[in-house]
Amino acid sequence: MKSIISLFITCLPFNGVRVFFYRIIFKYNIDSKSKIGMFNIINCRKLKMENAQIGFFNQIIVNDLTLKDNSTIKKRNRLKHLNILVLKNNSEIRSDNFIGAPVRGTIDDSIDFLNQNLYIGRNSSILRNNYFDIVDEVFIGENVVFGGNGSEIWTHGFDTNRKMIVGKIIFGNNIFVGSNCVFTKGISIADQITIAPVSVIYKSITEQGVYSTHEIRKIK
């Protein structure tokens, strides 16, 4: 029902009217400088926006959502079943991204809803068509860019007995990630890192530099 009411609100004309009804009906903490576009589903227990923007055609189902100064969720994103999502100053989730987690109350004892959290640091950007699996926490530092499109973050996997294994992923500061990279559970990425496109990062990177999991060689 809350999602349906939210969709109805975002069909109303004028940003001020939409913000007013979100404040009155859902008690969302949205300041007068923030903007919410049309045709969104925004279903949160707590929502705080400080001079922030939400674009249009987004599905946002998050327990506790915080958008700091000049942060943005742009368009056609699906952000589903997260416990906490924080976008710090000047950060953005741009377009057509899926950032999701299992529905709360799953029977798998490896899953803890309270760990289904994503923190995005200052001046960081998640561009287009990325897939983030938030079974465990993901921390993204400052000035981190998921460039191009199509990268994946996986915080869970399975052992040979089909038992789920989970692990958080931590990104430092000043990182650029090329298109179509994959990150697996339980790793950390140091500061000052560039990762080449189509790389598979399955262990932690502890020293600054440029990394690729592909070797360029002459084959003929």
Short mmCIF file of C-alpha atoms in Angstrom, two decimals:
data_model
loop_
_atom_site.label_atom_id
_atom_site.label_comp_id
_atom_site.label_asym_id
_atom_site.label_seq_id
_atom_site.Cartn_x
_atom_site.Cartn_y
_atom_site.Cartn_z
CA MET A 1 0.00 0.00 0.00
CA LYS A 2 2.82 2.43 0.88
CA SER A 3 4.41 1.91 -2.54
CA ILE A 4 1.09 2.64 -4.28
CA ILE A 5 0.57 5.84 -2.29
CA SER A 6 4.14 6.87 -3.06
CA LEU A 7 3.58 6.39 -6.77
CA PHE A 8 0.42 8.47 -6.57
CA ILE A 9 2.31 11.29 -4.83
CA THR A 10 5.02 11.40 -7.48
CA CYS A 11 2.38 11.74 -10.19
CA LEU A 12 1.38 15.08 -8.70
CA PRO A 13 2.60 18.22 -10.49
CA PHE A 14 5.19 20.54 -8.91
CA ASN A 15 8.07 19.46 -6.73
CA GLY A 16 6.86 21.44 -3.72
CA VAL A 17 3.54 19.60 -3.72
CA ARG A 18 5.24 16.19 -3.90
CA VAL A 19 7.67 17.06 -1.08
CA PHE A 20 4.79 18.39 1.05
CA PHE A 21 2.81 15.15 0.82
CA TYR A 22 5.89 13.02 1.52
CA ARG A 23 6.48 15.04 4.66
CA ILE A 24 2.85 14.92 5.82
CA ILE A 25 1.92 11.35 4.95
CA PHE A 26 5.19 9.45 5.47
CA LYS A 27 7.01 11.88 7.82
CA TYR A 28 10.03 11.95 5.54
CA ASN A 29 12.67 14.52 6.51
CA ILE A 30 13.07 16.42 3.23
CA ASP A 31 14.39 19.97 3.25
CA SER A 32 13.08 22.76 1.02
CA LYS A 33 16.10 22.60 -1.35
CA SER A 34 15.59 18.94 -2.24
CA LYS A 35 13.80 17.73 -5.36
CA ILE A 36 11.90 14.54 -6.13
CA GLY A 37 10.93 13.81 -9.74
CA MET A 38 7.80 12.16 -11.04
CA PHE A 39 6.84 8.49 -11.37
CA ASN A 40 8.92 7.04 -8.52
CA ILE A 41 8.11 4.37 -5.98
CA ILE A 42 9.78 5.45 -2.73
CA ASN A 43 9.05 3.12 0.16
CA CYS A 44 11.23 3.87 3.20
CA ARG A 45 10.83 3.69 6.95
CA LYS A 46 13.14 6.71 7.27
CA LEU A 47 14.16 9.14 4.54
CA LYS A 48 16.39 12.17 4.99
CA MET A 49 17.30 14.50 2.11
CA GLU A 50 19.54 17.55 2.45
CA ASN A 51 19.71 19.62 -0.76
CA ALA A 52 19.54 16.34 -2.69
CA GLN A 53 17.70 15.05 -5.74
CA ILE A 54 15.81 11.95 -6.81
CA GLY A 55 15.10 11.82 -10.54
CA PHE A 56 12.31 9.81 -12.15
CA PHE A 57 11.19 6.22 -12.74
CA ASN A 58 13.11 4.88 -9.72
CA GLN A 59 12.04 2.03 -7.47
CA ILE A 60 13.48 2.69 -4.00
CA ILE A 61 12.64 0.21 -1.24
CA VAL A 62 15.08 0.99 1.57
CA ASN A 63 14.60 0.85 5.32
CA ASP A 64 16.79 3.90 6.09
CA LEU A 65 17.78 6.22 3.21
CA THR A 66 20.01 9.30 3.62
CA LEU A 67 20.99 11.67 0.81
CA LYS A 68 23.50 14.33 1.86
CA ASP A 69 24.20 17.71 0.25
CA ASN A 70 24.13 17.69 -3.56
CA SER A 71 23.79 13.89 -3.82
CA THR A 72 21.61 12.39 -6.52
CA ILE A 73 19.72 9.25 -7.49
CA LYS A 74 19.00 9.98 -11.14
CA LYS A 75 16.73 7.74 -13.21
CA ARG A 76 15.41 4.21 -13.75
CA ASN A 77 17.28 2.68 -10.81
CA ARG A 78 16.04 -0.27 -8.77
CA LEU A 79 17.21 -0.07 -5.15
CA LYS A 80 15.51 -2.92 -3.34
CA HIS A 81 15.39 -4.43 0.16
CA LEU A 82 18.35 -2.56 1.62
CA ASN A 83 18.56 -1.81 5.31
CA ILE A 84 20.73 1.34 5.04
CA LEU A 85 21.68 3.36 1.98
CA VAL A 86 23.76 6.51 2.46
CA LEU A 87 24.92 8.87 -0.28
CA LYS A 88 27.35 11.46 1.06
CA ASN A 89 28.03 14.91 -0.36
CA ASN A 90 28.22 15.18 -4.17
CA SER A 91 27.78 11.44 -4.73
CA GLU A 92 25.48 9.93 -7.31
CA ILE A 93 23.75 6.80 -8.54
CA ARG A 94 23.21 7.68 -12.18
CA SER A 95 20.92 5.43 -14.26
CA ASP A 96 19.62 1.89 -14.85
CA ASN A 97 21.44 0.35 -11.89
CA PHE A 98 20.19 -2.59 -9.82
CA ILE A 99 21.29 -2.45 -6.19
CA GLY A 100 19.51 -5.15 -4.24
CA ALA A 101 19.41 -7.65 -1.44
CA PRO A 102 17.22 -10.54 -0.27
CA VAL A 103 13.79 -9.76 1.09
CA ARG A 104 13.82 -9.30 4.85
CA GLY A 105 12.87 -12.49 6.68
CA THR A 106 14.62 -14.95 4.36
CA ILE A 107 15.10 -18.36 5.94
CA ASP A 108 18.82 -18.64 5.07
CA ASP A 109 20.71 -18.26 8.36
CA SER A 110 23.71 -16.75 6.54
CA ILE A 111 21.73 -13.62 5.72
CA ASP A 112 21.38 -10.78 8.23
CA PHE A 113 19.11 -7.94 7.10
CA LEU A 114 20.96 -5.51 9.38
CA ASN A 115 24.09 -5.98 7.22
CA GLN A 116 22.35 -5.21 3.93
CA ASN A 117 23.92 -1.74 3.82
CA LEU A 118 25.59 0.42 1.16
CA TYR A 119 27.60 3.52 2.02
CA ILE A 120 28.75 5.79 -0.85
CA GLY A 121 31.41 8.38 0.00
CA ARG A 122 31.84 11.97 -1.12
CA ASN A 123 32.28 12.73 -4.82
CA SER A 124 31.73 9.08 -5.79
CA SER A 125 29.70 7.95 -8.79
CA ILE A 126 27.99 4.75 -9.85
CA LEU A 127 27.26 5.31 -13.53
CA ARG A 128 25.12 2.96 -15.67
CA ASN A 129 23.78 -0.60 -15.70
CA ASN A 130 25.73 -1.88 -12.71
CA TYR A 131 24.59 -4.78 -10.51
CA PHE A 132 25.33 -4.63 -6.77
CA ASP A 133 24.46 -7.64 -4.61
CA ILE A 134 24.17 -6.30 -1.05
CA VAL A 135 23.77 -9.44 1.05
CA ASP A 136 26.59 -8.02 3.22
CA GLU A 137 27.86 -4.47 3.64
CA VAL A 138 29.60 -2.51 0.89
CA PHE A 139 31.64 0.58 1.73
CA ILE A 140 32.64 2.90 -1.12
CA GLY A 141 35.11 5.63 -0.21
CA GLU A 142 35.60 9.14 -1.56
CA ASN A 143 36.16 9.97 -5.25
CA VAL A 144 35.37 6.45 -6.46
CA VAL A 145 33.93 6.05 -9.96
CA PHE A 146 32.32 2.95 -11.44
CA GLY A 147 32.85 4.10 -15.01
CA GLY A 148 31.29 2.96 -18.26
CA ASN A 149 28.67 0.33 -17.48
CA GLY A 150 28.01 -3.22 -16.45
CA SER A 151 30.19 -3.83 -13.38
CA GLU A 152 29.07 -6.27 -10.67
CA ILE A 153 29.63 -6.53 -6.91
CA TRP A 154 28.89 -9.87 -5.24
CA THR A 155 28.88 -10.15 -1.45
CA HIS A 156 27.77 -13.76 -1.38
CA GLY A 157 28.66 -17.11 -2.92
CA PHE A 158 28.44 -20.83 -2.16
CA ASP A 159 30.86 -23.55 -1.09
CA THR A 160 30.93 -27.06 -2.57
CA ASN A 161 28.15 -28.12 -0.20
CA ARG A 162 25.90 -25.33 -1.49
CA LYS A 163 26.20 -23.44 1.79
CA MET A 164 26.01 -19.70 1.37
CA ILE A 165 29.12 -17.70 2.26
CA VAL A 166 28.93 -13.92 2.67
CA GLY A 167 31.53 -11.20 3.06
CA LYS A 168 31.63 -7.41 3.00
CA ILE A 169 33.50 -5.42 0.33
CA ILE A 170 35.43 -2.24 1.08
CA PHE A 171 36.64 0.30 -1.48
CA GLY A 172 39.14 2.96 -0.42
CA ASN A 173 39.47 6.46 -1.90
CA ASN A 174 40.42 7.72 -5.37
CA ILE A 175 39.51 4.60 -7.34
CA PHE A 176 38.44 4.28 -10.96
CA VAL A 177 36.73 1.08 -12.11
CA GLY A 178 36.43 0.40 -15.84
CA SER A 179 33.41 -1.18 -17.51
CA ASN A 180 32.26 -4.75 -16.86
CA CYS A 181 34.42 -5.52 -13.81
CA VAL A 182 33.41 -8.14 -11.23
CA PHE A 183 34.21 -8.00 -7.50
CA THR A 184 33.74 -11.04 -5.28
CA LYS A 185 32.88 -11.27 -1.60
CA GLY A 186 35.17 -10.48 1.32
CA ILE A 187 37.74 -8.25 -0.38
CA SER A 188 39.08 -4.73 0.05
CA ILE A 189 40.54 -2.30 -2.49
CA ALA A 190 43.23 0.17 -1.36
CA ASP A 191 43.42 3.89 -2.20
CA GLN A 192 44.73 5.27 -5.50
CA ILE A 193 43.71 2.33 -7.71
CA THR A 194 42.72 2.06 -11.37
CA ILE A 195 41.12 -1.19 -12.50
CA ALA A 196 41.05 -1.98 -16.20
CA PRO A 197 37.79 -2.96 -17.93
CA VAL A 198 36.55 -6.56 -17.80
CA SER A 199 38.71 -7.45 -14.79
CA VAL A 200 37.65 -10.03 -12.20
CA ILE A 201 38.83 -9.00 -8.74
CA TYR A 202 38.69 -12.07 -6.50
CA LYS A 203 41.23 -11.04 -3.84
CA SER A 204 42.12 -7.84 -2.01
CA ILE A 205 44.34 -5.18 -3.60
CA THR A 206 46.62 -3.59 -1.01
CA GLU A 207 49.02 -1.40 -3.03
CA GLN A 208 48.19 1.57 -5.24
CA GLY A 209 48.57 1.16 -8.98
CA VAL A 210 46.86 0.10 -12.19
CA TYR A 211 45.46 -3.43 -12.22
CA SER A 212 44.14 -5.74 -14.92
CA THR A 213 43.36 -9.44 -14.92
CA HIS A 214 44.01 -9.65 -18.67
CA GLU A 215 47.38 -10.00 -20.33
CA ILE A 216 47.89 -8.34 -23.70
CA ARG A 217 49.91 -10.68 -25.89
CA LYS A 218 50.38 -11.45 -29.56
CA ILE A 219 48.73 -14.74 -30.48
CA LYS A 220 49.45 -14.80 -34.20
#
